[in-house]
Each structure stands twice: as structure tokens, then as C-alpha cells.
Amino acid sequence: MSGSLARTDRLRALALLSPAYLWLMAAVFLPLSAMAFFSFLSDVPFGGRDWQFTLDNYRAFLETPTYATLLWKSVKLGLIVTALSVLIGFPCAYVLAKVVRGRSREALFLLVILPFWSNSLVRIFSWAIVLRGNGILGSTVDAILPWDVRLNLMFSPTAIVIGLVHSYLPYVILTSYLALQAIDDSLIEAARSLGARRRTILRRLILPLAAPGIIAGAVLIFVPVVGSFMEPRILGGRRGTYYGTVIEDQFVAVFNWPLGAALSFILLAVVLGILALASPAIRRATL
Amino acid sequence: MAVVRTEGLVKTYGATRALDDITLTFPDGGFFGLLGPSGSGKTTLLRAIAGFVIPDSGRVFIDDAPVENVPVEAREIGMVFQNYALFPNMTVAGNVGFGLEVRKVPAAERKRRVAEVLDLVQLGELGDRKPHELSGGQRQRVAMARAIVTRPRVLLLDEPLSALDKSLRVEMQIELKRIQREVGITTIFVTHDQEEALTLSDQIGILRDGRLVRHGPPREVYDNPRDPFTAQFLGEANLFSGTPEPGGLRLADGTLIPGAPTATIAVRAEDLRITLDEPAAPIRLRARLRQRIFAGAMGTCVLDWRGNPLKAIGRDQDFAGLPAQGDVWLSWDSADMIPLSEG
Ligand SMILES: Nc1ncnc2c1ncn2[C@@H]1O[C@H](COP(=O)(O)OP(=O)(O)O)[C@@H](O)[C@H]1O
Ligand SMILES: [Mg+2]
């Protein structure tokens, strides 16, 4: 009796889940497998070109040290942007969730979400206006400081980091905010009644309880930043060559889709490897 | 251990006076029950003593020292929250040891004291569990252990038993009393359950709309409630008002109550007698029986006297022979009349 019940339940679950799985198949696995297929070809399989199966694209990564150097540069960029976003975003989320109340919270929240809703190109080019020499930032600083300042951040790694942090900050603020919201104020009051001061409460209670949110935000930032190409290209100028821009070049400029695909899969593997290495620490933090 | 005293505490939220001139002494080592309907200011008073609520005016003293400049974390209080507020990221032992860890008590001593207090609340073996692995009663005990392990000067409990089901609540009442006796900490206990307050407290205080209506030992307040609110809130009392005459109290329907001491009197629900035939007793009234409620050993009769609801409580056999509804006679002994001041 109970066995047959469980069977119908399982069938029903399968029926209910199948649209989701079909969608996942169509949206994720099909394009991804197409790209995986491309990465083993010698040339794009359309436009009447000759192609055969080859491992050359992967071999190119190993034989050209520039790729690995650029990948390392991109990983470092990802780490810096993620770290900065967490350092800036978590305190913002804390203020939003635990300090401000009522109306002003909604207004501040809107300010946080705004970069999310603006077109990324608009966002990046507005930073270009602010950061370039004689730009808004340079002129302002020059006007405030009594001595002569020539501030030109444009086309520097700093510009890239600023642009990326601005784009991705909302992720960590949102995930941290949700995690902080879930912490009952009575927990903080209980800790205070037991004699704990602000810093102890932050270290022993708030950070551990918000850790899943912080980590989720960090992962959401790290992964796309390592592969980012738009911010490095526009804000970095000639110094903006990163792993992501090289991949983009293969698809857009050089029209070497197989190499671009292979480089993308290597990136995916490296990112997954980093997350796997970090996962014991992550698990410890979230327990 | 300490004496806690409040002096003219006032706290307003917009137009609400959550605390209205509360002056009260909580005796050293005593168990003080704060009782009142929902919204009467019990939590606010407790939180003002803890330091979470800053009063608009008035002061709180612990051992005769004013504490307005002492923040919560330095007041040396223990607090049990209504939802227990156990730290979900720590084990039971971690929760209980938190206050000691904050006070930098060495690890070995900390371990010993945590074990000691877990034994006191009879949770000796559960130190390694996480809060979500505990039952409601066990969580309550952990919250209690966590609050007393630091040997606070005052223990503040905000409806600590209200989340438990009835049988567990009665069991925990006995436990709470035992633990409080053993540690002897001055305890202030908030509840809206009059039975709980009467069972546990050495002293009770009754709040209404932010004002302290009455305070004193439970039996004294119960036996002599003095004002209509206390009489109705503590034990189900029926109120009768009229005009005093030389022969007694003349009620609105013309009935004379001989021997009534004041213009308003209370008669407890358990002291009302209901009969079908006119009784010989000198104090008697005609009333209408509306409903009989069976609740096991005891039953309740809901009556109506000239539009005023009345209540009578008795053993089920006392009400045998009564119809489900209809006109009946009410009577009571003159010794059962409680004099009340106007209120
Ligand atoms: N933080 C607050 N903001 C606004 N009103 C409050 C606040 N805290 C309490 N009150 C009001 O003060 C009154 C007393 O509340 P409370 O002390 O919680 O009552 P009780 O614990 O007796 O139910 C209520 O009318 C409540 O609405
Ligand atoms: Mg309350």
C-alpha cells in the first residue's frame, strides 16, 4: 500500500519536475555541448570551411605561456574585485538590514539596485567620463587640493577594478542583506544581555550566521569577473588585455571559435577547481 | 543578587504610554511576577530594566546604584526571551558558555561551570547538540541555563513558558521555581497568565495601560483585590454596583443586597450558586442562564443579568438539574462579597 503510494508520488514528482529539467537541458546543456564540440575542431564547421577533430586548441593553451599568464592575471583581478566588493558590500548590507528603518531603507535599497538596472555599457562609459584625465574626478580633486594634481586613472588596472566593483557590488549587498535580515534581533539582544560587545557579536554571531550569504555573493561575483572582458577593454585601454578579452577576440575579431571555446572550457575548469578547493573552508564557515 | 528598583518610569511611543510612572521595588532574591493583559507594558518595563528601552523619564536602580549610564552588556543581567533566542550556530554548551567566554573565564573553569549548570537544568548529556535538535522544553532549559551561568544580579524572563503546550508548561513552572530557589537570583517574570503568576511568584504586580494597578504578595492581592480591574483579572470575579442604602446595596433592578460593604462589590465565579427554585438565602438575584460549558471535572455557566455577563464555575454535579438555558436564581453568602473601591 505505502509502496504503491510512494510510487505514484515519485511519478507525480517526475511529471512536475520534467518541464524544469527539459528547460535546463535546452538552455544550458545544448549550447554548452555545442561549444564543447567546437573546442575540439580545427575550424568553425560552417561557411564551407574544412574542419576535422583535433586537440590543438587545448594544446595551444599549454604551449603559449601568455594564456596562462593572462588567466592568472584574471584570477587575481577576480580575487581583488571579490574581496573589495565584500569589504564594501557587507557593511552596506549591515547598515541596510540592521541600522536604518522604514522609509529611508527603501530609498537606500534603490540606490544599491540602480547599477543593476542601468545598461552595462552606459555604466562603464560613465566611469570613463569620471575617471579620465581632466575628467570629473580629476578636476574635482584638483579643485579641492591646494597643489597641482594630475589624476588620471583612466586606462589603468585601478579603473578596471573600480568599474567591476561598481557593477558587481549589488550581488554581495543583496545576498548579505538577505542573510542579515534572517538574523533575529533577539539573538543580538541575547548576546548583549550576556555581556558581549559589538565586536564580539559581529565575530561570533553575525559573521557566522551571515556567512552563507556573503559566500554566495562572493561566488556570484568571482565567477563572472574572472571571465569579464567589457570593463577591461573599455576602462583598461591598451593595458586591458585579460583572459576574458582574449576569448572575446577569438569569437569577435579573429573568428577562431574553436580556440575561444577551448579557452572558455579551461576557464570553467579552473574556476570550478578553485571553488572545489575553497569548498572545505566554505563548508566550515557556513556550518 | 540585588534589589532592583524603578522610580517614576515613563516611556511613550507616539500617543501610547507604554509605561506610565512605574515606581516599584523588586526584592532581593525574590520571584516577582509582572502580570497584565497584552499591551499593558510588561515587556517594555522588563526591557527598560535590562537597558534595551531608554525611558523618557524616571530611573532604574540596581542595588541602589542608578544604571542609566550602564549599557545592557555591562548591567550583569540574565535574560530569557520569549522565543529563547538561542544562537543557532553554536552547540548547547557553546550557547551556555557564551557569557563566560565573553567574560574571559578560562576554558577549564568554563567547561566545569557549563556542565554544572546543564546538570542543574537536567540537560547534562545534551551539550553537543545544536539548538534545532532540541524540543521546546529543552530549548527553554538551555535559555535558562545560559542566562544564569554568569551569575547575573537580576534574571529577567519575558513570558518564557508561553511557547510551550499546557502540560509541559505546568512541568516547567515547577522546574523554574526549583531552579530559581537553588540559584537565589532576583527574578522578574512577565506573564499574561494569572495562574502562572500566582503559582510562581512571591510578589506580583499588575499592569494596565502602562500603569501599576496593584502589587503585593499573590494571596493578599487575590483575596483583597480592592479595584474592579484586579478583581476581574485575577480570578474570574463578577461585579455588582448600586446605590448604598441603610439596609444594604440597592442594585439597578431594585434588588437589595443586605450587608454589602461598598457601592461596588465582587463575587468570585466559584462562589456563585445557581438554583432553579428560589433559594432561602438573603442574597439572591434573578438571572438568565445562557450557556453551560463542560470542561472535565469543572464546568462553567455563562449567565446574563440585566445585560451584564456573569460567570459561575463549579463541579459539574453542582450544575446537575439545570437546563441548558433559561431563568435561574443566583445566590451567594455575604462572606463571599469582596469590597471594591470605585474604578
Ligand atoms: N518599539 C515600539 N514601538 C511602538 N510601540 C511600542 C513599542 N514597544 C511597545 N509598544 C507599545 O507599547 C505598549 C506596551 O507594549 P508591551 O510592553 O510590549 O506590552 P506587553 O508586553 O504587556 O504585551 C503597546 O501598546 C505597544 O504597542
Ligand atoms: Mg510582551
XYZ file of C-alpha atoms and ligand atoms in Angstrom:
658
model
C 0.000 0.000 0.000
C 2.558 2.508 1.129
C 4.918 1.279 -1.574
C 2.450 1.998 -4.366
C 1.689 5.360 -2.818
C 5.351 6.265 -2.851
C 5.463 5.155 -6.489
C 2.659 7.468 -7.568
C 4.277 10.228 -5.571
C 7.515 9.682 -7.393
C 5.765 9.684 -10.754
C 3.993 12.888 -9.870
C 7.282 14.483 -8.793
C 8.839 13.422 -12.080
C 5.945 14.878 -14.048
C 6.148 18.135 -12.128
C 9.899 18.430 -12.443
C 10.226 17.449 -16.101
C 9.492 20.925 -17.565
C 12.251 22.366 -15.419
C 14.693 19.677 -16.478
C 13.749 19.998 -20.134
C 14.300 23.725 -19.931
C 17.638 23.195 -18.208
C 18.634 20.760 -20.964
C 17.653 23.162 -23.710
C 19.020 26.309 -22.113
C 22.239 25.052 -20.600
C 23.351 21.701 -21.918
C 22.631 22.166 -25.607
C 24.657 25.374 -26.097
C 27.319 24.118 -23.747
C 27.682 20.831 -25.595
C 27.798 22.694 -28.901
C 30.684 24.744 -27.500
C 32.373 21.633 -26.143
C 32.086 20.131 -29.638
C 33.549 23.274 -31.236
C 36.518 23.246 -28.903
C 37.743 20.004 -30.496
C 37.524 21.252 -34.090
C 40.236 22.741 -36.257
C 37.902 25.371 -37.717
C 34.275 26.513 -37.469
C 32.014 23.895 -39.102
C 30.101 26.393 -41.233
C 30.758 28.856 -44.056
C 32.035 25.980 -46.223
C 35.282 25.614 -44.286
C 37.291 22.435 -43.877
C 37.420 21.048 -40.384
C 38.498 17.959 -38.525
C 38.755 16.837 -34.888
C 41.865 17.999 -33.079
C 43.281 18.718 -29.623
C 45.286 21.655 -30.971
C 43.135 24.271 -29.270
C 43.857 22.824 -25.840
C 47.493 22.270 -26.777
C 47.721 25.969 -27.717
C 46.913 26.915 -24.122
C 49.722 24.731 -22.805
C 52.244 25.801 -25.424
C 51.613 29.542 -25.272
C 52.573 30.809 -21.788
C 50.747 34.107 -22.437
C 47.383 32.401 -21.942
C 48.301 31.059 -18.512
C 49.794 34.429 -17.547
C 46.604 36.185 -18.595
C 44.469 33.604 -16.806
C 46.440 34.198 -13.604
C 46.031 37.961 -14.132
C 42.276 37.463 -14.483
C 42.072 35.243 -11.396
C 43.932 37.922 -9.421
C 41.518 40.531 -10.754
C 38.629 38.282 -9.664
C 40.080 37.916 -6.165
C 40.694 41.643 -5.767
C 37.261 42.664 -7.061
C 35.549 39.998 -4.927
C 37.463 40.995 -1.809
C 36.757 44.693 -2.330
C 33.092 44.041 -3.061
C 32.709 42.011 0.144
C 34.602 44.609 2.176
C 32.412 47.414 0.854
C 29.195 45.460 0.368
C 28.891 43.685 3.710
C 28.974 46.865 5.809
C 26.439 48.429 3.415
C 24.184 45.403 3.796
C 24.620 45.534 7.568
C 23.571 49.166 7.716
C 20.597 48.456 5.447
C 19.453 45.393 7.377
C 20.179 46.315 10.970
C 20.614 50.067 11.327
C 18.212 52.014 9.097
C 14.478 51.500 9.482
C 11.385 52.335 7.496
C 11.304 54.669 4.511
C 14.974 55.525 4.248
C 15.757 51.833 3.943
C 13.737 51.593 0.728
C 15.442 54.672 -0.713
C 18.907 53.343 0.099
C 17.984 49.974 -1.317
C 17.011 51.593 -4.594
C 20.406 53.282 -4.753
C 22.059 49.892 -4.328
C 19.982 48.255 -7.041
C 20.365 51.112 -9.516
C 23.586 49.858 -11.182
C 21.746 46.573 -11.719
C 19.107 48.258 -13.802
C 21.315 50.502 -15.867
C 22.777 49.245 -19.120
C 26.278 47.938 -18.544
C 27.778 49.930 -21.407
C 26.250 53.151 -20.095
C 27.626 52.297 -16.676
C 31.118 51.659 -17.945
C 31.275 54.706 -20.196
C 30.048 56.933 -17.391
C 33.010 55.718 -15.351
C 35.213 56.568 -18.314
C 33.930 60.161 -18.171
C 34.559 60.333 -14.435
C 37.992 58.736 -14.417
C 39.776 60.142 -17.454
C 42.385 62.892 -17.049
C 40.637 66.266 -16.795
C 37.538 64.192 -16.107
C 35.081 64.850 -13.322
C 37.136 63.122 -10.634
C 40.448 64.683 -11.672
C 39.019 68.224 -11.860
C 37.266 67.880 -8.513
C 40.325 66.602 -6.701
C 42.425 69.316 -8.347
C 39.944 71.972 -7.245
C 39.862 70.733 -3.640
C 43.561 70.188 -3.067
C 45.690 73.342 -2.959
C 48.564 71.936 -5.005
C 48.537 70.886 -8.626
C 47.190 67.355 -9.110
C 47.078 65.406 -12.311
C 44.827 62.492 -11.569
C 44.395 60.158 -14.489
C 43.024 56.804 -13.510
C 41.683 56.021 -16.934
C 43.295 53.095 -18.775
C 44.749 51.627 -15.582
C 44.038 48.457 -13.604
C 42.535 50.721 -10.937
C 39.910 51.914 -13.413
C 39.043 48.321 -14.288
C 38.699 47.381 -10.621
C 36.520 50.425 -9.912
C 34.239 49.632 -12.832
C 33.928 45.955 -11.930
C 33.331 46.579 -8.225
C 30.607 49.041 -9.132
C 28.950 46.543 -11.465
C 29.063 43.563 -9.137
C 28.662 45.168 -5.698
C 24.845 44.736 -5.711
C 25.234 40.942 -5.720
C 27.104 40.810 -2.448
C 24.933 43.512 -0.898
C 21.750 41.666 -1.827
C 22.873 38.225 -0.679
C 24.370 39.601 2.554
C 21.265 41.695 3.172
C 19.033 38.652 2.887
C 21.261 36.662 5.232
C 21.399 39.524 7.755
C 17.639 40.059 7.574
C 17.170 36.451 8.614
C 19.109 37.035 11.848
C 16.547 37.688 14.557
C 17.239 40.892 16.502
C 16.569 38.990 19.706
C 19.770 36.976 19.074
C 21.777 40.183 19.149
C 19.911 41.335 22.235
C 20.555 37.993 23.911
C 24.272 38.328 23.198
C 24.273 41.853 24.627
C 22.466 40.696 27.750
C 25.226 38.124 28.182
C 27.821 40.885 28.159
C 29.028 40.761 24.544
C 30.179 43.970 22.921
C 29.680 44.979 19.301
C 32.856 43.361 18.005
C 32.277 40.060 19.743
C 28.720 39.968 18.439
C 29.968 40.663 14.927
C 32.664 37.989 15.087
C 30.838 35.235 16.956
C 27.272 35.729 15.809
C 26.651 37.977 12.825
C 29.532 36.921 10.580
C 28.992 33.172 11.102
C 25.250 33.498 10.554
C 25.636 35.724 7.502
C 28.476 33.641 6.038
C 26.291 31.678 3.594
C 25.028 34.944 2.127
C 28.473 36.510 1.935
C 29.902 33.420 0.259
C 27.036 33.178 -2.200
C 27.641 36.813 -3.140
C 31.389 36.260 -3.444
C 30.925 33.284 -5.760
C 28.387 35.206 -7.825
C 30.988 37.941 -8.286
C 34.173 35.916 -8.664
C 32.992 33.684 -11.490
C 31.901 36.369 -13.975
C 34.727 38.767 -13.058
C 37.401 36.214 -13.962
C 35.869 35.978 -17.417
C 34.995 39.669 -17.775
C 36.016 41.483 -20.945
C 33.908 44.614 -21.297
C 35.275 46.561 -18.320
C 38.920 45.598 -19.041
C 38.530 46.605 -22.674
C 36.813 49.963 -22.170
C 38.384 51.113 -18.911
C 41.773 49.404 -19.332
C 42.621 50.505 -22.858
C 45.887 49.037 -24.053
C 46.608 47.609 -20.607
C 43.245 45.940 -20.540
C 44.247 42.609 -22.020
C 42.856 39.869 -19.795
C 41.882 36.269 -20.282
C 38.288 37.307 -20.978
C 39.268 39.808 -23.655
C 41.367 37.141 -25.385
C 38.362 34.801 -25.503
C 36.189 37.605 -26.824
C 38.772 38.334 -29.525
C 38.617 34.727 -30.717
C 34.869 34.960 -31.189
C 34.502 38.520 -32.418
C 37.730 39.605 -34.083
C 39.803 36.581 -35.097
C 36.786 34.369 -35.782
C 38.574 31.391 -34.215
C 35.593 29.950 -32.384
C 37.245 26.596 -31.588
C 40.153 28.266 -29.765
C 37.731 30.611 -27.964
C 35.634 27.633 -26.915
C 38.664 25.701 -25.680
C 39.921 28.714 -23.685
C 36.434 29.110 -22.188
C 36.335 25.497 -21.043
C 39.765 25.805 -19.485
C 38.490 28.875 -17.623
C 35.419 26.956 -16.482
C 37.608 24.086 -15.252
C 39.952 26.432 -13.397
C 37.082 28.321 -11.739
C 35.384 25.077 -10.715
C 38.755 23.847 -9.406
C 39.190 26.988 -7.295
C 35.670 26.674 -5.891
C 36.263 22.988 -5.122
C 39.499 23.834 -3.306
C 37.723 26.533 -1.338
C 34.691 24.407 -0.515
C 36.002 22.809 2.715
C 36.637 26.282 4.103
C 33.248 27.420 2.815
C 31.524 24.449 4.420
C 33.242 25.181 7.730
C 32.155 28.820 7.582
C 28.539 28.007 6.871
C 28.079 25.245 9.445
C 21.820 39.103 43.796
C 20.416 42.519 44.052
C 17.461 44.739 44.777
C 16.007 46.297 41.664
C 14.058 49.492 41.954
C 12.309 51.680 39.415
C 11.363 55.255 40.117
C 8.722 57.066 38.065
C 9.489 55.253 34.815
C 7.728 56.768 31.816
C 8.010 55.583 28.219
C 5.805 56.772 25.387
C 5.576 55.543 21.800
C 3.741 58.231 19.883
C 0.408 58.554 21.644
C 0.789 55.266 23.565
C 2.017 55.444 27.114
C 3.728 52.085 27.352
C 4.982 52.895 30.867
C 3.218 55.461 32.990
C 5.017 56.423 36.181
C 6.123 52.984 37.361
C 7.643 53.031 40.830
C 8.311 49.556 42.118
C 10.806 47.608 44.212
C 11.786 44.069 43.284
C 13.075 42.411 46.459
C 16.477 40.754 46.683
C 16.331 37.084 45.747
C 12.588 37.232 45.220
C 10.442 35.960 42.403
C 8.396 38.873 41.128
C 5.584 38.200 38.655
C 4.560 41.045 36.348
C 1.050 40.397 35.211
C -1.222 42.235 32.830
C -3.185 41.915 29.625
C -1.428 42.090 26.273
C -0.146 45.597 25.545
C -0.115 46.646 29.189
C 3.609 47.436 29.158
C 5.109 44.316 30.768
C 7.733 43.757 28.095
C 8.582 47.440 27.987
C 9.158 47.504 31.755
C 11.368 44.422 31.573
C 13.346 45.873 28.685
C 13.762 49.170 30.499
C 15.290 47.289 33.433
C 17.534 45.368 31.017
C 18.581 48.570 29.255
C 17.126 47.878 25.801
C 14.495 50.569 26.298
C 15.620 54.042 27.325
C 12.836 55.587 29.445
C 11.654 59.121 28.685
C 11.953 59.891 32.356
C 12.433 58.047 35.615
C 15.291 55.833 36.712
C 16.231 52.243 37.302
C 18.398 51.303 40.278
C 20.211 48.038 40.804
C 21.422 47.758 44.381
C 20.725 51.461 44.871
C 23.032 52.468 42.033
C 21.357 54.224 39.101
C 22.037 52.350 35.853
C 21.054 54.814 33.137
C 24.700 55.155 32.145
C 25.338 51.420 32.237
C 24.761 49.794 28.829
C 22.969 46.452 28.577
C 26.206 44.496 28.209
C 27.543 45.858 31.493
C 24.384 45.567 33.587
C 25.079 41.955 34.599
C 21.609 40.740 33.815
C 20.386 37.384 32.620
C 17.510 37.379 30.202
C 15.291 34.662 28.796
C 13.451 35.709 25.654
C 10.011 34.614 24.620
C 11.435 32.789 21.577
C 14.529 31.723 23.623
C 16.902 33.385 21.105
C 19.406 30.525 21.216
C 22.401 31.048 18.921
C 21.773 28.620 16.040
C 25.445 28.459 15.055
C 26.578 27.208 18.458
C 26.034 23.982 20.361
C 24.122 23.854 23.615
C 27.409 24.050 25.514
C 28.547 26.899 23.260
C 25.351 28.808 23.951
C 25.570 28.296 27.682
C 29.280 29.084 27.748
C 28.968 32.256 25.651
C 28.563 34.620 28.592
C 31.598 33.065 30.293
C 33.632 33.236 27.083
C 32.809 36.947 26.820
C 33.973 37.390 30.418
C 37.234 35.611 29.540
C 36.694 32.818 32.042
C 39.494 30.251 31.483
C 38.451 27.270 29.352
C 38.712 24.672 32.120
C 36.577 26.636 34.547
C 34.160 27.479 31.785
C 33.706 23.822 30.982
C 33.112 22.976 34.626
C 30.543 25.715 35.133
C 28.697 24.881 31.913
C 28.493 21.220 32.963
C 27.303 22.273 36.401
C 24.503 24.476 35.138
C 23.465 21.941 32.479
C 23.097 19.449 35.308
C 21.006 21.950 37.219
C 18.560 22.223 34.339
C 18.790 18.450 33.733
C 20.357 18.632 30.295
C 23.649 17.038 31.299
C 24.169 14.905 28.162
C 22.926 17.323 25.524
C 25.878 19.736 25.496
C 26.941 18.781 21.969
C 23.540 19.210 20.336
C 22.598 22.169 18.187
C 19.501 24.179 19.226
C 17.463 22.913 16.259
C 17.921 19.364 17.536
C 16.097 20.128 20.797
C 12.458 20.032 21.845
C 10.674 23.179 23.016
C 11.085 22.314 26.692
C 14.778 21.547 26.235
C 15.357 24.860 24.454
C 13.654 26.602 27.335
C 16.072 24.933 29.745
C 19.083 25.907 27.634
C 17.903 29.515 27.557
C 17.541 29.402 31.323
C 20.980 27.814 31.797
C 22.579 30.394 29.512
C 21.003 33.230 31.474
C 22.052 32.037 34.936
C 25.530 30.625 34.293
C 27.112 34.083 34.507
C 25.551 34.553 37.966
C 23.718 37.731 36.978
C 22.406 40.197 39.514
C 18.911 40.023 38.040
C 17.148 37.395 35.973
C 14.566 38.745 33.528
C 12.075 36.338 31.984
C 9.675 37.503 29.276
C 6.820 35.002 29.008
C 9.330 32.157 28.942
C 6.687 29.449 29.046
C 4.146 30.804 26.596
C 5.557 28.852 23.642
C 5.075 25.503 25.421
C 1.950 23.368 25.416
C -0.089 23.202 28.588
C 1.225 20.036 30.250
C 4.831 20.977 29.533
C 4.152 24.473 30.794
C 2.990 23.206 34.177
C 6.058 20.969 34.406
C 8.360 23.853 33.510
C 6.675 26.125 36.059
C 7.747 23.726 38.783
C 11.222 23.482 37.241
C 11.561 27.241 37.004
C 10.628 27.686 40.630
C 13.098 24.971 41.702
C 15.956 26.465 39.676
C 15.231 29.970 40.920
C 15.217 28.742 44.530
C 18.508 26.943 44.060
C 20.350 29.881 42.499
C 18.521 32.545 44.512
C 18.795 35.248 41.865
C 16.362 38.172 41.989
C 13.905 37.209 39.278
C 11.382 39.300 37.377
C 8.933 37.242 35.432
C 6.479 38.541 32.842
C 3.307 36.667 32.030
C -0.242 37.295 30.938
C -1.344 34.038 32.587
C -2.722 34.837 36.040
C -2.493 31.240 37.226
C 1.184 31.107 36.305
C 1.885 34.350 38.125
C 0.039 33.201 41.253
C 1.786 29.816 41.259
C 5.324 31.090 40.840
C 5.644 34.486 42.424
C 6.438 35.707 45.937
C 5.215 39.110 44.795
C 3.063 40.140 41.900
C 2.495 43.451 40.182
C -0.496 44.064 37.959
C -0.123 46.403 34.987
C -2.831 48.032 32.951
C -2.220 50.506 30.108
C 1.291 51.165 31.384
C 0.210 51.864 34.940
C 0.885 49.734 38.008
C -2.573 48.949 39.334
C -1.641 46.830 42.307
C 1.256 44.918 43.795
C 1.927 42.680 46.749
C 2.053 39.009 47.758
C -0.175 36.903 45.451
C -2.550 35.687 48.173
C -3.061 39.138 49.580
C -3.786 40.633 46.165
C -6.049 37.743 45.260
C -8.045 37.798 48.484
C -8.343 41.539 48.572
C -8.164 42.858 45.017
C -9.581 46.280 46.028
C -10.189 47.589 42.491
C -12.513 46.156 39.827
C -9.728 45.595 37.263
C -7.621 43.464 39.604
C -10.692 41.577 40.772
C -11.680 40.672 37.234
C -8.168 39.990 36.033
C -7.117 37.784 38.968
C -9.641 35.029 39.131
C -12.993 35.381 37.458
C -14.944 37.885 39.525
C -18.469 39.161 38.883
C -19.029 42.835 39.631
C -22.198 44.385 41.017
C -22.716 48.124 41.502
C -25.591 50.048 43.014
C -26.600 52.716 45.463
C -25.741 52.178 49.130
C -28.764 52.307 51.452
C -29.012 51.809 55.185
C -30.177 48.211 54.656
C -27.544 47.301 52.052
C -26.850 47.902 48.384
C -29.745 48.696 46.030
C -28.981 47.346 42.555
C -30.376 48.838 39.383
C -33.136 46.215 39.136
C -34.328 47.052 42.638
C -32.784 44.054 44.375
C -31.429 44.858 47.828
C -28.137 43.142 48.700
C -28.038 43.133 52.511
C -24.644 43.531 54.123
C -22.832 44.795 51.018
C -19.814 46.760 52.264
C -19.271 49.140 49.308
C -21.070 50.573 46.291
C -19.255 48.085 44.050
C -18.699 44.514 45.133
C -17.184 41.465 43.511
C -18.249 37.855 43.862
C -15.922 35.172 42.539
C -17.258 32.827 39.907
C -16.705 29.839 42.190
C -18.780 31.463 44.990
C -21.950 31.919 42.922
C -24.682 29.340 43.476
C -27.263 28.630 40.767
C -30.654 27.124 41.577
C -33.924 26.659 39.700
C -36.107 27.322 42.746
C -35.950 30.493 44.776
C -33.346 29.945 47.498
C -33.789 30.856 51.168
C -30.505 32.803 51.213
C -30.895 36.517 51.962
C -28.783 37.489 48.927
C -30.425 36.339 45.746
C -30.900 37.541 42.182
C -32.914 36.540 39.182
C -30.681 35.912 36.153
C -30.764 34.132 32.839
C -28.598 31.117 32.120
C -27.121 31.476 28.648
C -24.743 28.563 28.235
C -23.200 25.672 30.123
C -19.623 24.784 29.231
C -18.397 21.342 30.145
C -14.647 21.138 30.747
C -13.932 17.867 32.520
C -14.114 17.979 36.288
C -15.101 21.638 36.382
C -17.829 23.362 34.454
C -18.642 26.960 33.666
C -22.032 28.617 33.408
C -22.367 31.806 31.425
C -25.216 33.967 32.697
C -26.793 37.252 31.887
C -28.057 39.676 34.467
C -29.744 42.741 33.003
C -27.346 42.729 30.074
C -24.251 42.143 32.197
C -22.403 38.885 31.564
C -21.772 36.809 34.681
C -19.788 33.655 35.145
C -20.137 30.795 37.608
C -17.604 27.990 37.991
C -18.298 24.739 39.807
C -18.018 20.983 39.774
C -20.190 19.506 37.097
C -22.569 17.908 39.623
C -23.249 21.333 41.194
C -24.935 22.278 37.959
C -26.861 18.997 37.573
C -30.556 19.532 37.043
C -30.075 22.917 35.414
C -31.499 23.405 31.946
C -29.216 24.323 29.058
C -30.800 27.777 29.071
C -33.454 29.665 30.966
C -34.234 31.749 34.024
C -32.476 30.747 37.252
C -31.753 32.085 40.723
C -28.328 33.258 41.791
C -27.275 33.460 45.400
C -24.126 33.841 47.489
C -23.024 34.133 51.094
C -22.404 37.566 52.489
C -18.887 36.492 53.497
C -18.046 35.974 49.814
C -18.566 39.597 48.883
C -15.327 41.413 48.114
C -15.419 45.160 48.751
C -14.057 47.261 45.882
C -13.207 50.896 45.506
C -14.659 52.713 42.506
C -12.558 52.113 39.439
N 9.044 49.614 19.865
C 7.776 50.034 19.986
N 7.264 50.926 19.111
C 5.996 51.355 19.227
N 5.140 50.953 20.175
C 5.576 50.074 21.081
C 6.909 49.555 21.026
N 7.075 48.683 22.045
C 5.889 48.657 22.699
N 4.992 49.484 22.129
C 3.615 49.716 22.590
O 3.634 49.884 23.985
C 2.570 49.189 24.611
C 3.097 48.181 25.608
O 3.745 47.148 24.900
P 4.427 45.912 25.617
O 5.303 46.398 26.699
O 5.053 45.067 24.571
O 3.162 45.167 26.230
P 3.054 43.684 26.831
O 4.402 43.076 26.890
O 2.433 43.883 28.164
O 2.129 42.948 25.922
C 1.762 48.567 23.491
O 0.669 49.406 23.210
C 2.721 48.517 22.335
O 2.034 48.630 21.134
Mg 5.120 41.289 25.916
